[in-house]
PDB file of C-alpha atoms in Angstrom:
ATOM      1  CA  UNK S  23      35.678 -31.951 -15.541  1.00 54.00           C
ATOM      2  CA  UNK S  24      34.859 -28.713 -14.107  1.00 59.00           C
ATOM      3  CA  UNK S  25      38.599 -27.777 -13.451  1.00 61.00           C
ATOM      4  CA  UNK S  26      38.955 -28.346 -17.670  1.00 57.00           C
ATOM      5  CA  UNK S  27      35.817 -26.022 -18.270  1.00 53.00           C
ATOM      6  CA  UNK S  28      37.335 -23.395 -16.457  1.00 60.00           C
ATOM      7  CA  UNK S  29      41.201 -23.625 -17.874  1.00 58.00           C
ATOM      8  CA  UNK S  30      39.388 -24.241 -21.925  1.00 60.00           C
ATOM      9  CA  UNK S  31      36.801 -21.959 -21.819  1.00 63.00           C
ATOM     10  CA  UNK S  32      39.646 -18.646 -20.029  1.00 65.00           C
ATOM     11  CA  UNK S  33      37.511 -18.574 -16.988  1.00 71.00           C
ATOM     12  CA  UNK S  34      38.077 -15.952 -13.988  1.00 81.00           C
ATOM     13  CA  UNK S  35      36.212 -15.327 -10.709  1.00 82.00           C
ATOM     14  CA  UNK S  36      35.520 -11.874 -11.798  1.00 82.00           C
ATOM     15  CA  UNK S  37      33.595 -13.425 -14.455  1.00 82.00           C
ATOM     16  CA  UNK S  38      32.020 -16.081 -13.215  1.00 83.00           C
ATOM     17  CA  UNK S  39      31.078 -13.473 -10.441  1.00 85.00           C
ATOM     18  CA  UNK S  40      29.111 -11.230 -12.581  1.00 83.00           C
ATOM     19  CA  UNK S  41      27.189 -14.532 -14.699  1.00 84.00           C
ATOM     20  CA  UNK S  42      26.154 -15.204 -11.114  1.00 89.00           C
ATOM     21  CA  UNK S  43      24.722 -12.086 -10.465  1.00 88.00           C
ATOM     22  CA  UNK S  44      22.923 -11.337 -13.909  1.00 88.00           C
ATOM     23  CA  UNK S  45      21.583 -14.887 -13.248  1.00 91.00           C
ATOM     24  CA  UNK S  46      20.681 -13.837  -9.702  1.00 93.00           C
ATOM     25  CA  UNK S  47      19.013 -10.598 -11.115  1.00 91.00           C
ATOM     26  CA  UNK S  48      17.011 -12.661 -13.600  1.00 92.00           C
ATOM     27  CA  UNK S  49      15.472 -14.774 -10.960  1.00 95.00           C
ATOM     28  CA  UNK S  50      14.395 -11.888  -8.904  1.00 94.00           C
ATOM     29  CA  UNK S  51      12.580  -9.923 -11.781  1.00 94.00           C
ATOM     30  CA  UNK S  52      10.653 -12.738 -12.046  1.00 96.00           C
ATOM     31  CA  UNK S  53       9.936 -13.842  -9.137  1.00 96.00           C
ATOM     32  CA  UNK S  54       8.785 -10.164  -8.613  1.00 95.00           C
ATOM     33  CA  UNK S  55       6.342  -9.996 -11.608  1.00 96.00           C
ATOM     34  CA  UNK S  56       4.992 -13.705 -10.548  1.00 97.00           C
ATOM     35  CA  UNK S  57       4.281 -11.810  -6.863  1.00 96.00           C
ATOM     36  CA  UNK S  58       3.055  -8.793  -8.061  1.00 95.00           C
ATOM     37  CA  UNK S  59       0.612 -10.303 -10.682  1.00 96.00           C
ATOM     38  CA  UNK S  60      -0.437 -13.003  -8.216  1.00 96.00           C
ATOM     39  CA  UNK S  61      -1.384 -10.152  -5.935  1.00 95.00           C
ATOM     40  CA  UNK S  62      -3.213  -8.557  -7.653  1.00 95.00           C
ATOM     41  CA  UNK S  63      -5.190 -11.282  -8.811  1.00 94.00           C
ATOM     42  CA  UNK S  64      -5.961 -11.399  -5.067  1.00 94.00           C
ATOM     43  CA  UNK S  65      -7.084  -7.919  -4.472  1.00 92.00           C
ATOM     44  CA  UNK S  66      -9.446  -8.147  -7.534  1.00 91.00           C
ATOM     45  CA  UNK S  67     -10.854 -11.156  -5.978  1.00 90.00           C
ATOM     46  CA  UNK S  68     -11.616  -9.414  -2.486  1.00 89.00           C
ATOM     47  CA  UNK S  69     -12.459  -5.656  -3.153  1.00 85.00           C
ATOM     48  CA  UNK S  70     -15.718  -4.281  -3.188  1.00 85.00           C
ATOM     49  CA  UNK S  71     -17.281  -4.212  -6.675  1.00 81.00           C
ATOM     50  CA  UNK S  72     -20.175  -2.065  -6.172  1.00 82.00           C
ATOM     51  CA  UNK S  73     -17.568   0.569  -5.541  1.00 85.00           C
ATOM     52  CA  UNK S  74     -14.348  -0.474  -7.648  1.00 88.00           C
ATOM     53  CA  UNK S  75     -15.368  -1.260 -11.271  1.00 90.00           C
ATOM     54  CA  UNK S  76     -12.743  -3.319 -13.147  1.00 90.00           C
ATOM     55  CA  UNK S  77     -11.493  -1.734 -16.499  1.00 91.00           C
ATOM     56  CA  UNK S  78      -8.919  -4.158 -17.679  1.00 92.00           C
ATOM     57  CA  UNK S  79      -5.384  -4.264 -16.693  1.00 93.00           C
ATOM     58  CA  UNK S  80      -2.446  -2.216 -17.756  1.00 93.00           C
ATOM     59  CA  UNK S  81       1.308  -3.037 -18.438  1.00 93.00           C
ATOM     60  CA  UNK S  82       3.702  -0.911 -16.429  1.00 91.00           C
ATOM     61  CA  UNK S  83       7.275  -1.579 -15.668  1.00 90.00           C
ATOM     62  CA  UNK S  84       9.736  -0.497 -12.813  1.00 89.00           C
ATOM     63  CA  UNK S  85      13.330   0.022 -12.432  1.00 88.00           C
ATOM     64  CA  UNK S  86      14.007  -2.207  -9.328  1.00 90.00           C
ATOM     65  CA  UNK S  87      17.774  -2.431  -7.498  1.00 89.00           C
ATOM     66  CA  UNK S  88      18.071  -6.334  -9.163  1.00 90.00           C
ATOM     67  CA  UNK S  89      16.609  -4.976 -13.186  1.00 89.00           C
ATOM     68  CA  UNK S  90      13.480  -4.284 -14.660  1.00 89.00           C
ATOM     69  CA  UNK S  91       9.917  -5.870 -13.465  1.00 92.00           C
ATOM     70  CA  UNK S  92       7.357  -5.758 -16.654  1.00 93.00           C
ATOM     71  CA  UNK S  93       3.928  -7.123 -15.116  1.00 95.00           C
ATOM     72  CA  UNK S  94       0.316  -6.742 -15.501  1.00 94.00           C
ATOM     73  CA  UNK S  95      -2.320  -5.204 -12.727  1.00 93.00           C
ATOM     74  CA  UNK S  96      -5.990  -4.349 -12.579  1.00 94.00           C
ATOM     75  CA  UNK S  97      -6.884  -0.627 -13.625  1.00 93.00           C
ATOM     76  CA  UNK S  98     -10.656  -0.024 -11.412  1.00 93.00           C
ATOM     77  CA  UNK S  99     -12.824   3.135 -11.607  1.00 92.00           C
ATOM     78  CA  UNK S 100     -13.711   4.799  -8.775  1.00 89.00           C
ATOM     79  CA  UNK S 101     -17.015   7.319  -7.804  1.00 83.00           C
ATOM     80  CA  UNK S 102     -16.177  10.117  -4.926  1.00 78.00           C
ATOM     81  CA  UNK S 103     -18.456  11.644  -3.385  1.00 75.00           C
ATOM     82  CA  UNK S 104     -19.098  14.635  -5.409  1.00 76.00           C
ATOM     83  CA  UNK S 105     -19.437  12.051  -8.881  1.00 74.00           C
ATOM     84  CA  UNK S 106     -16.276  12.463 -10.357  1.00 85.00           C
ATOM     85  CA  UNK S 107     -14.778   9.499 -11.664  1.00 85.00           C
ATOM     86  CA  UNK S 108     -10.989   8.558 -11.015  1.00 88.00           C
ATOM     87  CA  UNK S 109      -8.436   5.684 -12.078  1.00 90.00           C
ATOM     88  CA  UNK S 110      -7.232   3.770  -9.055  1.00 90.00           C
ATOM     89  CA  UNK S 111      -4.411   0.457  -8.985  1.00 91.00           C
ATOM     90  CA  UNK S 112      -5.555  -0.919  -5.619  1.00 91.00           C
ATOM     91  CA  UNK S 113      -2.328  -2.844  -6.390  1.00 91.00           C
ATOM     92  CA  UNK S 114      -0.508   0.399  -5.843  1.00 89.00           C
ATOM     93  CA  UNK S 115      -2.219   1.580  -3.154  1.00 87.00           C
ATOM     94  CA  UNK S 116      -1.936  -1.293  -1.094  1.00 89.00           C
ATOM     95  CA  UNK S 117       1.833  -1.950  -1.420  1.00 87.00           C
ATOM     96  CA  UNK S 118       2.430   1.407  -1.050  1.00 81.00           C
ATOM     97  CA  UNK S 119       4.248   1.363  -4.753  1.00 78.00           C
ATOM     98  CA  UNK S 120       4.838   5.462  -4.307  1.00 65.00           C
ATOM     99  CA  UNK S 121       7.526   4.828  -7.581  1.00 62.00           C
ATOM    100  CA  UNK S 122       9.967   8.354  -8.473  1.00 68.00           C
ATOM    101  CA  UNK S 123       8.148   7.447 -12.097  1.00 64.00           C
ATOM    102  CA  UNK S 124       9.370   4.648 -12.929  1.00 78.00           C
ATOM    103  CA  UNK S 125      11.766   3.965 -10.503  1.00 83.00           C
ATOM    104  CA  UNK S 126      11.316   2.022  -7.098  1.00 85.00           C
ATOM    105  CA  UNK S 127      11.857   3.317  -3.982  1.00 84.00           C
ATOM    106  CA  UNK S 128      15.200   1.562  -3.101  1.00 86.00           C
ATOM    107  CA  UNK S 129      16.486   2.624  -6.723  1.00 87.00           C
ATOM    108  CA  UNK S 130      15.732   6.073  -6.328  1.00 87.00           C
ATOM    109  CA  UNK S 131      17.474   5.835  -2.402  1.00 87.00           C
ATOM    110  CA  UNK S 132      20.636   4.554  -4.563  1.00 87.00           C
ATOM    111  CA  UNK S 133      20.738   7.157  -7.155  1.00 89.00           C
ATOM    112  CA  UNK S 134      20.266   9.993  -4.372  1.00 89.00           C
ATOM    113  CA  UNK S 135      23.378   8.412  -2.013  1.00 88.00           C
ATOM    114  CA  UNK S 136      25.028   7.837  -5.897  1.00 90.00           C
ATOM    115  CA  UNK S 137      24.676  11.648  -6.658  1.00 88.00           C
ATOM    116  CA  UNK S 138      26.426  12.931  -3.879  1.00 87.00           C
ATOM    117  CA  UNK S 139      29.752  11.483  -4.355  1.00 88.00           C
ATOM    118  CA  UNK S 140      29.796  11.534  -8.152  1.00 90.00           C
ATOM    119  CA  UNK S 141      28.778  13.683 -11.309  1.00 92.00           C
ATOM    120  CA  UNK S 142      25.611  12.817 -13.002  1.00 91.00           C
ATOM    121  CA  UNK S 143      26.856  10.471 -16.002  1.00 92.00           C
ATOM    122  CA  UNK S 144      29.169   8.449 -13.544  1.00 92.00           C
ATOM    123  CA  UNK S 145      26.609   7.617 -11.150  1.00 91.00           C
ATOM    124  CA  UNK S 146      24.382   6.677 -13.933  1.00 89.00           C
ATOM    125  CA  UNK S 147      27.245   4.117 -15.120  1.00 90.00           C
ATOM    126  CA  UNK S 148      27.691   2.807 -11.932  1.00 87.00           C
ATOM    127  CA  UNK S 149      23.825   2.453 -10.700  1.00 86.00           C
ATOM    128  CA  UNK S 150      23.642   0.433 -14.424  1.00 85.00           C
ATOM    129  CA  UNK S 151      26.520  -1.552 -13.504  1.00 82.00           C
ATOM    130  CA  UNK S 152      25.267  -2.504 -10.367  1.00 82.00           C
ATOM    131  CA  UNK S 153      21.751  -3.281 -10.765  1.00 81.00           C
ATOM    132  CA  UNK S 154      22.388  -4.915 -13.864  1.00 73.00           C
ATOM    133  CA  UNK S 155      20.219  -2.686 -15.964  1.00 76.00           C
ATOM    134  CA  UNK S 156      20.333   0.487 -18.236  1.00 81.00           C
ATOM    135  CA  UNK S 157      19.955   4.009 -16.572  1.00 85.00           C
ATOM    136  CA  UNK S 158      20.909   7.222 -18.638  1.00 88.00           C
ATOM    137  CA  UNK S 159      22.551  10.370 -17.067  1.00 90.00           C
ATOM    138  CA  UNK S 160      19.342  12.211 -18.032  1.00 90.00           C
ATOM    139  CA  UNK S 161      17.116   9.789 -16.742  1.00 86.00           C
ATOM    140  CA  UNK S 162      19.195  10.188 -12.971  1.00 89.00           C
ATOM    141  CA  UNK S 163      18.623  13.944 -13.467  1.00 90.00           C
ATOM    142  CA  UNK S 164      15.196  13.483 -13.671  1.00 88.00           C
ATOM    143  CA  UNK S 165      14.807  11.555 -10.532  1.00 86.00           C
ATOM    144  CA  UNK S 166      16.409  14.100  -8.243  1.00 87.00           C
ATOM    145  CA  UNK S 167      14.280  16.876  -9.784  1.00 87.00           C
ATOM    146  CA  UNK S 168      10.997  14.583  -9.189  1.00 84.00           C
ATOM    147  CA  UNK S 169      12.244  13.651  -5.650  1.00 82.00           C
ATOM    148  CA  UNK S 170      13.518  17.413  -5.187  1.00 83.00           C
ATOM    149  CA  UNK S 171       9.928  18.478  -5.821  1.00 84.00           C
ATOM    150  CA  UNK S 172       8.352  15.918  -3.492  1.00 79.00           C
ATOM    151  CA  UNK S 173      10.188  17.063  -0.727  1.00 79.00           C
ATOM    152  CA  UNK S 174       9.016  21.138  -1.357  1.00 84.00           C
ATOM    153  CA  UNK S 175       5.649  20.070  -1.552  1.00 83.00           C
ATOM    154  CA  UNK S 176       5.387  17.965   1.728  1.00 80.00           C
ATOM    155  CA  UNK S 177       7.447  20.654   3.358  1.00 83.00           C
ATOM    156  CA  UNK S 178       4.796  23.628   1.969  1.00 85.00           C
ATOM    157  CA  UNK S 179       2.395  21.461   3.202  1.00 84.00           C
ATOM    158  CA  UNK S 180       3.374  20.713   6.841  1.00 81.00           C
ATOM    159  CA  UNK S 181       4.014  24.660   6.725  1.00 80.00           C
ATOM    160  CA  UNK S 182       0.072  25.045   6.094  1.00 83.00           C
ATOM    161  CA  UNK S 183      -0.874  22.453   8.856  1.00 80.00           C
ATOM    162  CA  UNK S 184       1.398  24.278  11.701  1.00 75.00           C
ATOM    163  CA  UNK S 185      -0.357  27.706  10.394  1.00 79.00           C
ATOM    164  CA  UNK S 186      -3.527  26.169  11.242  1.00 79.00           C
ATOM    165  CA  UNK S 187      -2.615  25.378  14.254  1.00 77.00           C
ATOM    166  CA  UNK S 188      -2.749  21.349  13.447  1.00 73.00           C
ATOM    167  CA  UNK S 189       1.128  20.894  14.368  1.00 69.00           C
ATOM    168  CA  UNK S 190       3.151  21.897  17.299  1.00 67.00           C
ATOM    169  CA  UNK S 191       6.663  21.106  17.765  1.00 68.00           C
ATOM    170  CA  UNK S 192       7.299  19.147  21.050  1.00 73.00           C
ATOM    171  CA  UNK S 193      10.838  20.471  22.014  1.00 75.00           C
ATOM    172  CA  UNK S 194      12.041  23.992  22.710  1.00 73.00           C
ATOM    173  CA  UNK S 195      16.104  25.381  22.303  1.00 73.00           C
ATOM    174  CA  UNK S 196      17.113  28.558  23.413  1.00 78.00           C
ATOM    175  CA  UNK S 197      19.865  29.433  20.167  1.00 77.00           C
ATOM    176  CA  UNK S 198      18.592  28.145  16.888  1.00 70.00           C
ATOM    177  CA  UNK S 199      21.080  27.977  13.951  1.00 71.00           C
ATOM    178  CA  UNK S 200      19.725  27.861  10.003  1.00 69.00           C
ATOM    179  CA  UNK S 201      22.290  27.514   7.175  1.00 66.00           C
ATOM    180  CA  UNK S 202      21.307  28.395   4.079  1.00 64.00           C
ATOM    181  CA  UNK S 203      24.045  28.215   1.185  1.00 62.00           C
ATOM    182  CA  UNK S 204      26.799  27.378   3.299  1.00 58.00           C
ATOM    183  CA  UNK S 205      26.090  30.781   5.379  1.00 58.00           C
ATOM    184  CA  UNK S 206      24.713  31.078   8.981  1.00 56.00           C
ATOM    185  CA  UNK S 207      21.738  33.000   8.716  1.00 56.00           C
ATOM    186  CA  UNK S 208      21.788  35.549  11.891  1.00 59.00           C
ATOM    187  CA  UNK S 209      18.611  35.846  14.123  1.00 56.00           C
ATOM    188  CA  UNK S 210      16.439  39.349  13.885  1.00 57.00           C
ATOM    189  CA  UNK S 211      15.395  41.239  16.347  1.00 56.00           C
ATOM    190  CA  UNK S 212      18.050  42.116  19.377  1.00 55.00           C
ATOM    191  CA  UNK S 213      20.435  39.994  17.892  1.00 51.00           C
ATOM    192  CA  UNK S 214      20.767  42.096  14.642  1.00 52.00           C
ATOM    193  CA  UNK S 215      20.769  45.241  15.825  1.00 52.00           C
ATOM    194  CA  UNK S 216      24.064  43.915  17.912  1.00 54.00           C
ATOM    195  CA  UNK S 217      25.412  42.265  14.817  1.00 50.00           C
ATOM    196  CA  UNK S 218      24.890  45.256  12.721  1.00 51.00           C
ATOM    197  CA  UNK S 219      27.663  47.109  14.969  1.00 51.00           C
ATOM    198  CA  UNK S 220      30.389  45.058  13.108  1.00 49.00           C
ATOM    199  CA  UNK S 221      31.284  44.641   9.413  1.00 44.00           C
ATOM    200  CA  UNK S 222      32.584  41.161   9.515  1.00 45.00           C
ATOM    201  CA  UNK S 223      29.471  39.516   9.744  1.00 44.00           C
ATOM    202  CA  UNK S 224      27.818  38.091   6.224  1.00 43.00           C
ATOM    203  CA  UNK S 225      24.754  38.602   4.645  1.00 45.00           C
ATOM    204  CA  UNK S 226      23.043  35.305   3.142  1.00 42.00           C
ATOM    205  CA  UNK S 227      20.830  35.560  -0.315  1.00 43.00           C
ATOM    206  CA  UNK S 228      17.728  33.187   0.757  1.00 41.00           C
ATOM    207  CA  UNK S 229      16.550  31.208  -1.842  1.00 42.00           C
TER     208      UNK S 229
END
């Protein structure tokens, strides 16, 4: 029976193969919005209500590596300690859901090792093909600016805490090399006044 399926309905591995995987796909977006709803559920039912005040719940959805995950969680309002008011999703906060917009952690880890191999549009087509979802050429862009921008601001930032002292490197080289642009970047002090005795070496535009 199944061997006349296959030979009436023109069915190949490669197809069968990729019904498989949509199907697979399928099961884990919901079995994902099941969790995450459930969860949350959970949280509301254990956090502190004289200082989280429930305000509904709010749809959100996420690109994941397996499709898109469309669930509900718990929006809660929040005093600090100088009165303001702010908008927390202990949902969030407790799985650590730090989302590139939209786009999950593992997604965004995919379109970054995507992007250095292959243009813009074609890792967008083959990130969609492989998670089984849409993603646009734009909408890749967009996630290596955001994650571009993350990474300048925690740098800037550990750059403040070592000017105030708060943190020390723990090892200690005696030539240090820093490439900027695809140039070597030459030490000052001794070492440029030697360098400065030839004209082969390169100057290097920092950015």
């Amino acid at each position: 029976m199944m061997k006349s399926m296959i030979t009436e309905n023109g069915v190949n591995f490669k197809e069968f193969e990729k019904n498989i995987y949509s199907w697979v796909c399928q099961i884990g977006c919901e079995f994902t919005k099941e969790f995450l709803e459930r969860y949350d559920r959970m949280l509301m039912q254990e956090q502190d209500r004289k200082k989280y005040r429930h305000k509904g719940t709010r749809q959100t959805t996420v690109k994941t590596v397996y499709g898109e995950v469309t669930y509900q969680m718990a929006v809660y309002e929040v005093a600090e300690e100088d009165g303001c008011r702010k908008y927390v999703y202990l949902l969030d906060e407790t799985l650590q859901l730090d989302n590139v917009g939209l786009i999950s952690t593992n997604m965004a880890e995919l379109l970054v090792k995507g992007i250095t191999e292959l243009s813009y549009r074609e890792c967008a087509a083959k990130v969609s093909e492989m998670t089984d979802q849409s993603i646009s050429a734009m909408g890749v862009w967009n996630v290596i600016q955001a994650l571009g921008e993350k990474v300048c601001e925690e740098e800037a930032q550990l750059v403040e805490e070592h000017k105030k002292g708060h943190i020390r490197g723990e090892k200690e080289v005696p030539i240090l090399f820093e490439e900027a642009d695809g140039v070597y970047v030459k030490l000052q002090g001794k070492d440029r006044k030697r360098s400065r005795q030839g004209k082969g070496a390169m100057n290097c535009r920092r950015k």
